Short mmCIF file of C-alpha atoms in Angstrom, two decimals:
data_model
loop_
_atom_site.label_atom_id
_atom_site.label_comp_id
_atom_site.label_asym_id
_atom_site.label_seq_id
_atom_site.Cartn_x
_atom_site.Cartn_y
_atom_site.Cartn_z
CA MET A 1 171.41 241.81 67.23
CA LEU A 2 170.56 239.88 70.37
CA ILE A 3 168.48 242.80 71.57
CA LEU A 4 166.57 242.93 68.27
CA ASN A 5 165.86 239.19 68.42
CA VAL A 6 164.50 239.50 71.96
CA LEU A 7 162.24 242.41 71.03
CA PHE A 8 160.98 240.54 67.92
CA SER A 9 160.19 237.45 70.02
CA ILE A 10 158.23 239.56 72.51
CA VAL A 11 156.20 241.10 69.69
CA LEU A 12 155.36 237.62 68.30
CA VAL A 13 154.30 236.34 71.71
CA LEU A 14 152.11 239.36 72.35
CA GLY A 15 150.51 239.08 68.92
CA SER A 16 149.67 235.39 69.33
CA GLY A 17 148.38 236.07 72.82
CA ARG A 18 146.14 238.77 71.51
CA ALA A 19 144.72 236.41 68.89
CA CYS A 20 144.00 233.79 71.50
CA ASP A 21 142.57 236.47 73.72
CA ASP A 22 140.20 237.51 70.95
CA ILE A 23 138.94 233.95 70.60
CA GLY A 24 138.60 233.68 74.35
CA GLU A 25 136.60 236.87 74.51
CA GLU A 26 134.09 235.60 71.96
CA GLU A 27 133.67 232.39 73.87
CA GLN A 28 133.44 234.24 77.17
CA LEU A 29 130.96 236.68 75.69
CA GLY A 30 128.75 233.81 74.57
CA LEU A 31 128.98 232.24 78.00
CA PHE A 32 128.25 235.59 79.63
CA ARG A 33 125.08 236.11 77.58
CA HIS A 34 124.16 232.50 78.19
CA GLN A 35 124.59 233.09 81.92
CA GLN A 36 122.42 236.24 81.82
CA LEU A 37 119.56 234.38 80.18
CA ASP A 38 119.82 231.55 82.67
CA ASP A 39 119.64 234.11 85.48
CA SER A 40 116.45 235.52 83.93
CA VAL A 41 114.92 232.06 83.87
CA LEU A 42 115.77 231.42 87.50
CA ALA A 43 114.99 234.86 88.84
CA TYR A 44 111.74 235.60 86.98
CA ASP A 45 110.34 232.20 86.14
CA TYR A 46 110.43 233.37 82.52
CA SER A 47 111.49 231.41 79.48
CA PRO A 48 112.73 233.63 76.62
CA ASN A 49 111.75 233.08 73.02
CA PRO A 50 113.99 230.32 71.60
CA TRP A 51 113.92 232.10 68.23
CA SER A 52 115.25 235.37 69.61
CA SER A 53 118.09 237.32 68.07
CA LEU A 54 120.45 235.63 70.49
CA ASN A 55 119.67 232.32 68.77
CA TYR A 56 119.65 230.61 72.13
CA GLN A 57 117.59 227.62 73.20
CA PRO A 58 116.78 228.00 76.94
CA ARG A 59 117.34 225.27 79.41
CA SER A 60 114.36 223.46 80.89
CA ARG A 61 113.13 224.79 84.21
CA LEU A 62 114.30 223.03 87.33
CA PRO A 63 111.63 220.69 88.70
CA GLY A 64 109.82 221.98 91.75
CA TYR A 65 111.29 225.44 91.34
CA ALA A 66 107.95 227.27 91.52
CA ASP A 67 107.27 225.90 94.99
CA LEU A 68 110.68 227.00 96.18
CA TYR A 69 110.16 230.45 94.73
CA SER A 70 106.86 230.89 96.52
CA LYS A 71 108.70 230.36 99.78
CA GLY A 72 111.19 233.07 98.94
CA ARG A 73 114.30 230.86 98.88
CA THR A 74 115.76 227.91 97.04
CA SER A 75 118.31 225.23 97.76
CA VAL A 76 119.46 225.19 94.16
CA LYS A 77 123.07 226.28 94.01
CA ARG A 78 123.37 229.20 91.66
CA PRO A 79 126.38 229.05 89.31
CA GLU A 80 128.92 231.77 89.80
CA LEU A 81 128.68 234.78 87.55
CA ILE A 82 130.93 234.63 84.52
CA VAL A 83 132.71 237.97 84.29
CA PRO A 84 132.53 239.34 80.75
CA PRO A 85 135.69 240.40 78.96
CA ARG A 86 136.65 244.00 79.54
CA SER A 87 136.10 244.93 75.91
CA TYR A 88 132.45 243.88 76.30
CA LEU A 89 131.94 246.81 78.66
CA THR A 90 134.81 249.04 77.53
CA GLY A 91 135.48 250.21 74.01
CA LYS A 92 138.37 252.01 72.46
CA ASN A 93 140.34 254.46 74.56
CA GLY A 94 138.73 253.07 77.66
CA VAL A 95 135.28 254.52 76.83
CA GLU A 96 132.60 252.43 78.45
CA ASN A 97 129.91 250.91 76.25
CA ARG A 98 126.32 251.20 77.56
CA VAL A 99 125.21 247.83 76.31
CA GLU A 100 122.29 245.61 77.25
CA GLY A 101 120.93 248.34 79.55
CA ARG A 102 123.77 247.71 82.01
CA LEU A 103 124.53 251.39 82.52
CA ALA A 104 128.28 250.80 82.17
CA LEU A 105 128.36 248.81 85.42
CA ARG A 106 129.87 245.37 85.55
CA ASP A 107 129.34 242.07 87.27
CA PHE A 108 127.21 242.00 90.39
CA ALA A 109 126.52 245.74 90.57
CA SER A 110 124.92 245.87 87.14
CA ASN A 111 122.80 242.77 87.74
CA PHE A 112 121.73 244.06 91.14
CA ILE A 113 120.58 247.42 89.82
CA ASN A 114 118.76 246.07 86.80
CA THR A 115 117.00 243.16 88.47
CA GLY A 116 116.59 244.70 91.89
CA VAL A 117 116.06 248.42 91.63
CA PHE A 118 114.52 248.97 88.20
CA ASN A 119 112.27 245.91 88.26
CA ASN A 120 111.57 246.03 92.00
CA ARG A 121 112.38 242.37 92.47
CA PHE A 122 115.29 240.23 93.51
CA THR A 123 116.50 236.75 92.76
CA PRO A 124 114.72 233.91 94.56
CA ALA A 125 117.75 233.21 96.72
CA ASN A 126 117.41 236.64 98.25
CA THR A 127 114.92 237.09 101.06
CA TRP A 128 116.04 240.67 101.69
CA ARG A 129 113.81 242.85 99.50
CA PRO A 130 114.12 246.50 100.49
CA PHE A 131 111.91 247.67 97.61
CA SER A 132 109.11 245.16 98.15
CA ASN A 133 106.77 247.78 99.65
CA LEU A 134 107.55 250.52 97.15
CA ALA A 135 104.79 249.40 94.78
CA ASN A 136 102.17 249.70 97.49
CA ARG A 137 102.86 253.43 97.76
CA ILE A 138 102.08 254.11 94.12
CA PRO A 139 98.62 255.65 93.48
CA VAL A 140 95.89 253.64 91.86
CA SER A 141 96.47 255.16 88.45
CA TYR A 142 99.85 253.42 88.43
CA ASN A 143 99.15 249.77 88.99
CA PRO A 144 102.48 248.35 90.21
CA ASN A 145 104.44 245.38 88.96
CA PHE A 146 104.71 242.88 91.80
CA ASP A 147 106.22 239.51 91.02
CA ASN A 148 106.13 237.96 87.59
CA PRO A 149 106.92 240.10 84.55
CA LEU A 150 104.48 238.09 82.45
CA ASP A 151 101.63 238.25 84.96
CA ASN A 152 102.04 241.78 86.34
CA PHE A 153 102.75 244.57 83.91
CA ASP A 154 104.08 248.06 84.54
CA ALA A 155 101.54 250.82 83.95
CA CYS A 156 102.05 253.33 81.17
CA THR A 157 100.23 256.18 79.48
CA GLY A 158 99.85 256.40 75.72
CA PRO A 159 100.04 259.59 73.65
CA SER A 160 96.23 259.80 73.72
CA GLY A 161 96.26 259.92 77.54
CA HIS A 162 94.80 256.43 77.96
CA SER A 163 96.34 254.17 80.58
CA GLY A 164 97.84 250.89 79.48
CA ILE A 165 100.40 248.29 80.48
CA CYS A 166 103.92 247.60 79.22
CA VAL A 167 104.07 244.24 77.46
CA PRO A 168 105.88 242.65 74.54
CA GLY A 169 104.22 243.48 71.24
CA SER A 170 103.19 239.86 70.69
CA ALA A 171 101.44 239.75 74.08
CA CYS A 172 99.56 242.95 73.26
CA SER A 173 98.24 241.39 70.06
CA LEU A 174 97.38 238.18 71.90
CA PHE A 175 95.10 240.08 74.29
CA GLY A 176 93.52 242.12 71.51
CA GLY A 177 95.12 245.40 72.56
CA ARG A 178 96.68 248.09 70.39
CA PRO A 179 100.24 249.44 70.78
CA SER A 180 100.33 253.12 71.70
CA GLY A 181 103.82 254.34 72.48
CA SER A 182 106.84 252.46 73.76
CA CYS A 183 108.20 251.28 77.10
CA ILE A 184 111.63 250.22 78.30
CA LEU A 185 113.27 246.95 77.31
CA GLY A 186 111.62 247.00 73.88
CA LYS A 187 108.07 246.64 75.19
CA VAL A 188 105.06 248.57 73.93
CA CYS A 189 102.42 250.52 75.83
CA CYS A 190 99.43 248.29 75.21
CA ILE A 191 96.02 249.97 75.34
CA ASN A 192 93.21 247.46 75.62
CA VAL A 193 89.87 248.77 74.36
CA MET A 194 86.71 246.67 74.14
CA SER A 195 83.74 248.00 72.19
CA SER A 196 81.38 245.06 72.07
CA CYS A 197 78.78 243.27 74.17
CA GLY A 198 79.34 239.77 75.50
CA ALA A 199 83.14 240.07 75.66
CA THR A 200 85.42 238.89 78.48
CA VAL A 201 88.29 240.96 79.89
CA THR A 202 91.36 239.57 81.66
CA LEU A 203 93.80 242.42 81.04
CA ASN A 204 94.24 245.19 83.57
CA ASN A 205 93.48 248.84 82.69
CA THR A 206 90.97 247.85 80.01
CA TYR A 207 88.59 250.44 78.55
CA TRP A 208 85.05 249.31 77.77
CA GLN A 209 83.46 251.59 75.22
CA SER A 210 79.92 251.56 73.90
CA PRO A 211 79.43 249.76 70.56
CA SER A 212 78.58 251.85 67.52
CA THR A 213 75.08 250.36 67.30
CA ILE A 214 72.83 249.51 70.23
CA SER A 215 69.52 247.81 69.51
CA THR A 216 66.52 248.01 71.83
CA PRO A 217 65.34 246.34 73.86
CA SER A 218 68.70 244.76 74.62
CA THR A 219 71.25 243.93 77.29
CA CYS A 220 74.95 244.66 76.90
CA VAL A 221 77.22 242.72 79.26
CA LEU A 222 80.98 242.72 79.82
CA THR A 223 82.57 240.01 81.98
CA VAL A 224 85.69 240.91 83.96
CA LYS A 225 87.57 237.69 84.63
CA VAL A 226 89.74 238.10 87.71
CA ASP A 227 92.14 235.28 86.91
CA THR A 228 95.25 234.63 89.01
CA LYS A 229 96.93 233.02 86.02
CA PHE A 230 97.09 236.31 84.15
CA ILE A 231 96.77 239.02 86.76
CA GLU A 232 98.27 238.50 90.19
CA GLN A 233 99.75 235.05 90.62
CA LYS A 234 101.34 235.95 93.93
CA ARG A 235 98.91 238.64 95.12
CA PRO A 236 95.25 237.97 94.25
CA ILE A 237 92.85 240.72 93.25
CA CYS A 238 90.65 242.14 96.03
CA GLN A 239 88.97 245.12 94.34
CA ILE A 240 88.05 246.50 90.95
CA ARG A 241 87.87 250.23 90.38
CA LEU A 242 85.55 251.52 87.67
CA ASP A 243 86.24 255.00 86.32
CA PHE A 244 83.43 256.41 84.22
CA ILE A 245 85.46 258.40 81.70
CA SER A 246 82.14 259.05 80.01
CA PHE A 247 78.68 257.73 80.88
CA THR A 248 75.43 258.93 79.34
CA THR A 249 72.08 257.14 79.19
CA THR A 250 68.47 258.29 79.28
CA GLN A 251 67.24 260.24 82.30
CA PRO A 252 65.12 258.56 84.99
CA THR A 253 61.39 259.03 85.28
CA ALA A 254 60.44 260.22 88.78
CA GLY A 255 63.78 258.82 89.99
CA THR A 256 63.38 255.36 88.41
CA CYS A 257 65.79 254.36 85.66
CA SER A 258 64.55 252.89 82.38
CA ASP A 259 68.10 252.47 81.11
CA THR A 260 69.99 250.69 83.88
CA PHE A 261 73.62 249.96 84.75
CA ARG A 262 74.14 247.12 87.20
CA VAL A 263 77.06 245.17 88.63
CA GLY A 264 76.91 241.43 89.31
CA GLY A 265 79.30 239.10 91.08
CA ALA A 266 80.81 241.68 93.47
CA THR A 267 80.41 241.46 97.22
CA THR A 268 79.74 245.22 97.25
CA VAL A 269 76.04 246.12 96.99
CA VAL A 270 76.02 248.46 93.99
CA PRO A 271 72.96 250.63 93.35
CA VAL A 272 71.34 250.81 89.92
CA ILE A 273 72.35 254.01 88.15
CA CYS A 274 71.58 255.83 84.90
CA GLY A 275 71.73 259.29 83.39
CA ASP A 276 74.89 261.44 83.37
CA ASN A 277 77.76 259.97 85.36
CA SER A 278 80.92 261.07 83.56
CA GLY A 279 83.75 261.56 86.05
CA GLN A 280 82.23 259.27 88.69
CA HIS A 281 83.84 256.10 90.00
CA MET A 282 83.09 252.92 91.95
CA TYR A 283 85.14 250.49 94.04
CA LEU A 284 83.94 246.89 93.90
CA ASP A 285 84.96 244.31 96.47
CA VAL A 286 85.33 240.98 94.70
CA PRO A 287 85.41 237.38 95.94
CA SER A 288 88.91 236.10 96.61
CA SER A 289 90.82 235.25 93.43
CA ASP A 290 93.59 233.49 95.36
CA LEU A 291 92.60 229.98 94.28
CA THR A 292 89.90 230.32 91.63
CA SER A 293 88.87 232.90 89.07
CA SER A 294 86.06 235.34 89.84
CA ASN A 295 83.73 236.79 87.25
CA ILE A 296 82.31 240.30 87.64
CA GLN A 297 79.54 241.34 85.24
CA LEU A 298 78.98 244.92 84.12
CA MET A 299 75.50 245.13 82.63
CA PHE A 300 73.58 247.76 80.70
CA ASN A 301 69.90 247.18 80.00
CA PHE A 302 68.03 249.32 77.46
CA LEU A 303 64.26 249.33 76.99
CA THR A 304 63.55 252.04 74.44
CA ALA A 305 65.36 253.52 71.47
CA SER A 306 67.63 256.50 72.14
CA SER A 307 70.53 258.22 70.39
CA ILE A 308 72.27 259.53 73.51
CA ARG A 309 73.65 256.30 74.98
CA SER A 310 77.43 256.14 75.20
CA TRP A 311 80.06 255.11 77.72
CA ASN A 312 83.78 254.64 78.24
CA ILE A 313 84.62 252.80 81.46
CA LYS A 314 88.15 252.13 82.65
CA ILE A 315 88.52 248.87 84.57
CA ALA A 316 91.45 248.63 87.01
CA MET A 317 92.17 245.49 89.04
CA LEU A 318 93.66 246.19 92.48
CA PRO A 319 95.73 243.55 94.32
CA CYS A 320 95.10 242.50 97.90
CA GLY A 321 97.31 244.28 100.40
CA ALA A 322 97.81 247.40 98.31
CA SER A 323 97.72 250.62 100.33
CA TYR A 324 95.38 252.28 97.83
CA LEU A 325 92.48 249.86 98.32
CA ALA A 326 89.24 251.46 99.44
CA PRO A 327 88.04 250.58 102.96
CA GLY A 328 85.38 247.91 103.17
CA ASN A 329 81.81 248.93 102.36
CA CYS A 330 82.87 252.12 100.55
CA LEU A 331 81.45 252.43 97.06
CA GLN A 332 83.38 255.65 96.48
CA TYR A 333 86.75 256.59 97.96
CA PHE A 334 88.47 259.96 97.74
CA THR A 335 92.19 260.26 98.40
CA ALA A 336 92.92 263.99 98.28
CA ALA A 337 92.68 266.66 100.97
CA THR A 338 90.24 268.67 98.85
CA GLY A 339 87.80 267.76 96.13
CA ARG A 340 84.21 267.44 95.01
CA VAL A 341 81.73 264.65 95.59
CA LYS A 342 78.42 264.28 93.73
CA SER A 343 75.49 261.91 93.81
CA PHE A 344 75.06 259.81 90.69
CA ASN A 345 73.35 261.71 87.86
CA TRP A 346 73.86 265.13 89.45
CA GLN A 347 74.72 267.79 86.87
CA ASP A 348 74.98 271.55 86.86
CA THR A 349 72.03 271.99 84.52
CA PRO A 350 68.80 273.99 84.93
CA THR A 351 66.33 272.15 87.11
CA GLY A 352 63.13 270.88 85.59
CA THR A 353 63.41 267.12 85.92
CA THR A 354 64.06 264.74 88.79
CA ARG A 355 67.74 263.78 88.66
CA GLN A 356 67.91 262.14 92.07
CA LEU A 357 67.95 258.36 91.61
CA ASN A 358 65.76 256.01 93.63
CA ASN A 359 67.06 253.17 95.79
CA GLN A 360 70.51 254.57 96.42
CA ASN A 361 72.22 253.24 99.52
CA TYR A 362 75.99 253.51 99.76
CA ASN A 363 78.92 255.02 101.64
CA ILE A 364 81.29 257.69 100.37
CA CYS A 365 84.63 257.52 102.17
CA PHE A 366 87.55 259.94 102.44
CA ARG A 367 91.10 258.97 103.27
CA THR A 368 92.53 260.95 106.20
CA GLU A 369 95.23 263.10 104.64
CA LEU A 370 98.20 264.93 106.10
CA VAL A 371 97.51 268.63 106.52
CA SER A 372 100.46 270.77 107.65
CA SER A 373 102.39 267.55 108.39
CA GLN A 374 99.63 266.27 110.68
CA ARG A 375 96.64 264.01 110.19
CA ALA A 376 93.53 265.99 109.32
CA ALA A 377 91.40 266.63 112.39
CA GLN A 378 88.11 267.27 110.59
CA ILE A 379 86.45 267.41 107.20
CA CYS A 380 84.23 270.29 106.13
CA LEU A 381 81.56 270.15 103.43
CA SER A 382 79.80 272.94 101.60
CA VAL A 383 77.51 273.02 98.57
CA CYS A 384 79.16 273.47 95.16
CA SER A 385 79.10 276.75 93.30
CA VAL A 386 76.97 276.41 90.16
CA THR A 387 77.14 278.43 86.97
CA ASN A 388 74.48 276.83 84.75
CA GLY A 389 71.44 276.99 86.99
CA GLY A 390 71.88 273.63 88.71
CA ASP A 391 70.68 272.90 92.23
CA PRO A 392 73.61 271.71 94.40
CA PHE A 393 71.45 270.30 97.20
CA SER A 394 67.94 268.92 96.75
CA ILE A 395 67.09 265.78 98.73
CA THR A 396 63.41 265.39 99.66
CA THR A 397 61.04 268.34 99.58
CA PRO A 398 60.52 269.51 103.18
CA ALA A 399 57.08 268.82 104.60
CA SER A 400 55.32 271.52 106.59
CA VAL A 401 52.84 270.51 109.29
CA ARG A 402 49.74 272.62 109.89
CA PRO A 403 47.53 272.51 112.99
CA ALA A 404 45.19 269.52 113.10
CA ARG A 405 41.84 270.12 111.44
CA THR A 406 38.96 267.68 111.27
CA GLY A 407 38.70 265.99 107.94
CA PHE A 408 42.18 266.89 106.77
CA ASP A 409 45.34 264.83 106.71
CA ALA A 410 48.49 265.88 108.48
CA ILE A 411 50.34 267.05 105.34
CA SER A 412 49.55 270.39 103.79
CA ASP A 413 51.05 272.60 101.12
CA LEU A 414 51.14 275.84 103.06
CA PRO A 415 50.80 279.08 101.14
CA ILE A 416 54.33 279.91 102.28
CA PRO A 417 56.58 279.16 99.26
CA ALA A 418 59.69 278.99 101.42
CA ALA A 419 58.37 275.90 103.21
CA ALA A 420 59.28 273.70 100.26
CA LEU A 421 62.63 275.45 99.68
CA ASN A 422 64.15 275.20 103.14
CA SER A 423 66.67 272.87 104.70
CA ASN A 424 65.61 270.01 106.90
CA VAL A 425 67.17 267.66 109.47
CA GLY A 426 66.19 264.75 111.69
CA THR A 427 63.82 261.93 110.89
CA ALA A 428 60.28 263.04 111.71
CA VAL A 429 58.15 265.58 113.54
CA SER A 430 54.70 265.21 115.10
CA ASN A 431 51.61 267.00 113.94
CA ALA A 432 49.78 269.36 116.28
CA ALA A 433 47.44 266.65 117.52
CA GLY A 434 50.39 264.44 118.32
CA ASP A 435 48.89 261.41 116.64
CA THR A 436 50.79 261.39 113.34
CA LEU A 437 54.48 261.47 112.54
CA VAL A 438 55.51 263.44 109.49
CA ALA A 439 58.77 262.46 107.86
CA THR A 440 61.55 264.99 107.48
CA CYS A 441 64.77 263.20 106.46
CA LEU A 442 63.45 259.69 106.98
CA TYR A 443 63.31 258.34 103.43
CA ASP A 444 65.87 260.36 101.44
CA PHE A 445 68.90 261.81 103.22
CA ILE A 446 72.64 262.04 103.72
CA ILE A 447 74.27 261.28 107.05
CA ILE A 448 77.26 263.27 108.30
CA ASP A 449 78.06 261.87 111.74
CA GLY A 450 78.88 264.64 114.18
CA GLY A 451 78.08 267.37 111.65
CA ARG A 452 78.23 270.89 113.05
CA GLY A 453 77.33 274.19 111.38
CA VAL A 454 79.16 277.48 111.74
CA ASN A 455 76.63 278.53 114.35
CA GLY A 456 77.48 275.54 116.53
CA ILE A 457 74.22 273.67 115.84
CA THR A 458 74.72 269.94 115.31
CA ALA A 459 72.84 267.37 113.26
CA ASP A 460 73.63 264.01 111.69
CA ARG A 461 70.86 263.61 109.10
CA TYR A 462 70.33 266.20 106.36
CA CYS A 463 67.84 266.68 103.53
CA GLY A 464 65.65 269.41 102.07
CA ASN A 465 66.82 272.04 99.62
CA HIS A 466 69.75 273.43 101.60
CA LEU A 467 72.55 271.96 103.70
CA ASN A 468 71.98 273.40 107.13
CA PRO A 469 71.66 271.84 110.61
CA ALA A 470 69.11 274.45 111.71
CA VAL A 471 65.84 272.90 112.92
CA GLY A 472 63.33 275.72 112.39
CA THR A 473 59.72 274.99 113.26
CA VAL A 474 57.30 272.28 112.25
CA ARG A 475 55.42 274.78 110.10
CA LEU A 476 58.56 276.28 108.58
CA PRO A 477 61.48 273.85 108.91
CA GLY A 478 65.13 274.76 108.62
CA LEU A 479 66.45 277.82 106.84
CA THR A 480 66.65 279.14 103.29
CA THR A 481 70.45 279.14 103.12
CA SER A 482 73.21 276.53 103.11
CA VAL A 483 76.18 276.64 105.48
CA GLN A 484 79.43 274.76 105.79
CA VAL A 485 79.12 271.62 107.88
CA CYS A 486 82.20 270.10 109.55
CA THR A 487 82.74 266.88 111.46
CA PRO A 488 85.70 265.56 113.49
CA MET A 489 84.43 261.98 113.31
CA ARG A 490 87.05 259.71 111.74
CA PRO A 491 87.13 257.86 109.46
CA PHE A 492 85.44 260.51 107.33
CA VAL A 493 82.31 259.01 105.75
CA ILE A 494 79.08 260.26 104.17
CA LYS A 495 76.16 257.88 103.86
CA TYR A 496 73.62 258.52 101.09
CA GLN A 497 70.23 256.84 100.92
CA THR A 498 67.01 257.26 98.96
CA ASP A 499 63.82 255.22 98.89
CA GLY A 500 62.06 253.78 95.87
CA THR A 501 59.56 256.55 95.10
CA GLU A 502 59.17 260.29 94.70
CA ALA A 503 55.44 260.06 95.34
CA ALA A 504 53.71 260.91 98.62
CA ILE A 505 53.75 258.27 101.34
CA MET A 506 50.36 258.17 103.02
CA THR A 507 48.30 255.69 105.02
CA ALA A 508 44.90 255.76 106.64
CA ASN A 509 46.08 253.73 109.61
CA PRO A 510 49.46 254.82 111.02
CA PRO A 511 51.85 253.36 111.96
CA ALA A 512 51.58 251.13 108.87
CA VAL A 513 54.48 253.29 107.65
CA PRO A 514 57.01 254.90 109.99
CA ALA A 515 55.80 258.37 109.02
CA VAL A 516 53.78 260.01 106.29
CA ALA A 517 55.48 262.26 103.73
CA ARG A 518 54.39 264.58 100.98
CA ASN A 519 55.48 263.98 97.42
CA ASP A 520 58.95 265.07 96.34
CA ASP A 521 59.34 267.77 93.75
CA LEU A 522 62.19 267.70 91.19
CA ASN A 523 64.93 266.51 93.53
CA THR A 524 68.42 266.65 92.00
CA GLY A 525 70.66 265.01 94.62
CA PHE A 526 73.76 266.79 95.87
CA CYS A 527 77.10 268.29 94.92
CA LEU A 528 79.48 269.04 97.79
CA ASP A 529 82.98 270.48 97.95
CA TYR A 530 85.05 268.99 100.76
CA GLN A 531 88.22 270.04 102.53
CA GLU A 532 90.17 268.26 105.24
CA LEU A 533 91.58 270.49 107.96
#
């Protein structure tokens, strides 16, 4: 009997202990969740919604905490972690519950992985941040999340293929975006599309699309507000990349645009463009947004009625210090070992109109890539293959110089058709009398520093109707074929420049102009395939 009494007493004690333990677990669980939310407030400077499902009113932020966070450390003593009851992480039969995204890890390990590895950030008390440079290695199409989860959003791609950012659904609505797919932690992939004139954009990865109706004459302007409050509180924006997903306006007349696209507010000098520019891009250097907001204006101006105007421009804001920023003074920047580069408005279409734009003056830069585990030693360029009758290289019609004859000027259309179809190099040649300079590649040209053809001939300045460093003669310049041109000069850069007219440049009293030139004939610009070796 004594043995039965002892066993019965033990059962009663264990039962009451279990009941108390159940109550304790509920209290501990509440404290544990309370502790997690407090850690979020301290670590991310983020106050959760007081009307959340946790029914928890957050504590007020510690005074002066933002200043301490900006220095990477704080003197505030963090409360010790409250260890959750085992049943919170372990269910029946010892099976671990994957709750709250903790991946079945407990205590410090789970907090470290979630806040440190997945979010690429650590608590303010930690100055050791081994993943702090990981974001800088992500390509431009994946704008990284740097410091504040409300100011810097992870990039995402919606089912339609459009780029967006991961934000809470309420924030997406606040910025006028539309949810398209889901992200982790209950966020949505927010695609921000603007299709109006006169709007202002503050959200990264915004698409600006043409409105359904465009009156003429009219101006359609979009303002990109580079605001540290919403974009990069800790790392200000240094550049904006424009990707012309689609871009179609009326064609220029003799190289001069009637429909115009301009950029205002950037420190980069951006040429006026028009025509067909789908697939092109621009990098814009912007004034520092570290202390004050900067406004960049994208402006279309339309003079006459047309039914072919449409555009879809992706606007990406790039933070200072990112490894994928374009070098200074580079309007275009290519970051692959092989690819294709085209002048604005070049298309593989039958020639018959002037597609080359006037007043172009910009640099095209190429990042030095690793080739066979070593930095590329040279870049080679060759004209594109065309299938629809386009002209891959047509920059300034070569001028032939005939012997001096009394009563005639120095420029002459020789009866040799090939004279106007050849390549050309250099800046100018002298007529037979030696008293007049005739322009070759003086007004419209591309520069490839240190360019060398397959035959070993070198030249820096190219124009004409073929890419070839051959000189030829003053009566029959260059050659009738294009060749591959390579240069070892790093950094790899092409400079492209055109003047403001396709008409002849003449004067009765040289040297009022540097050199005379005949009129240009249906120039198209250029299309070049490049390869780093």
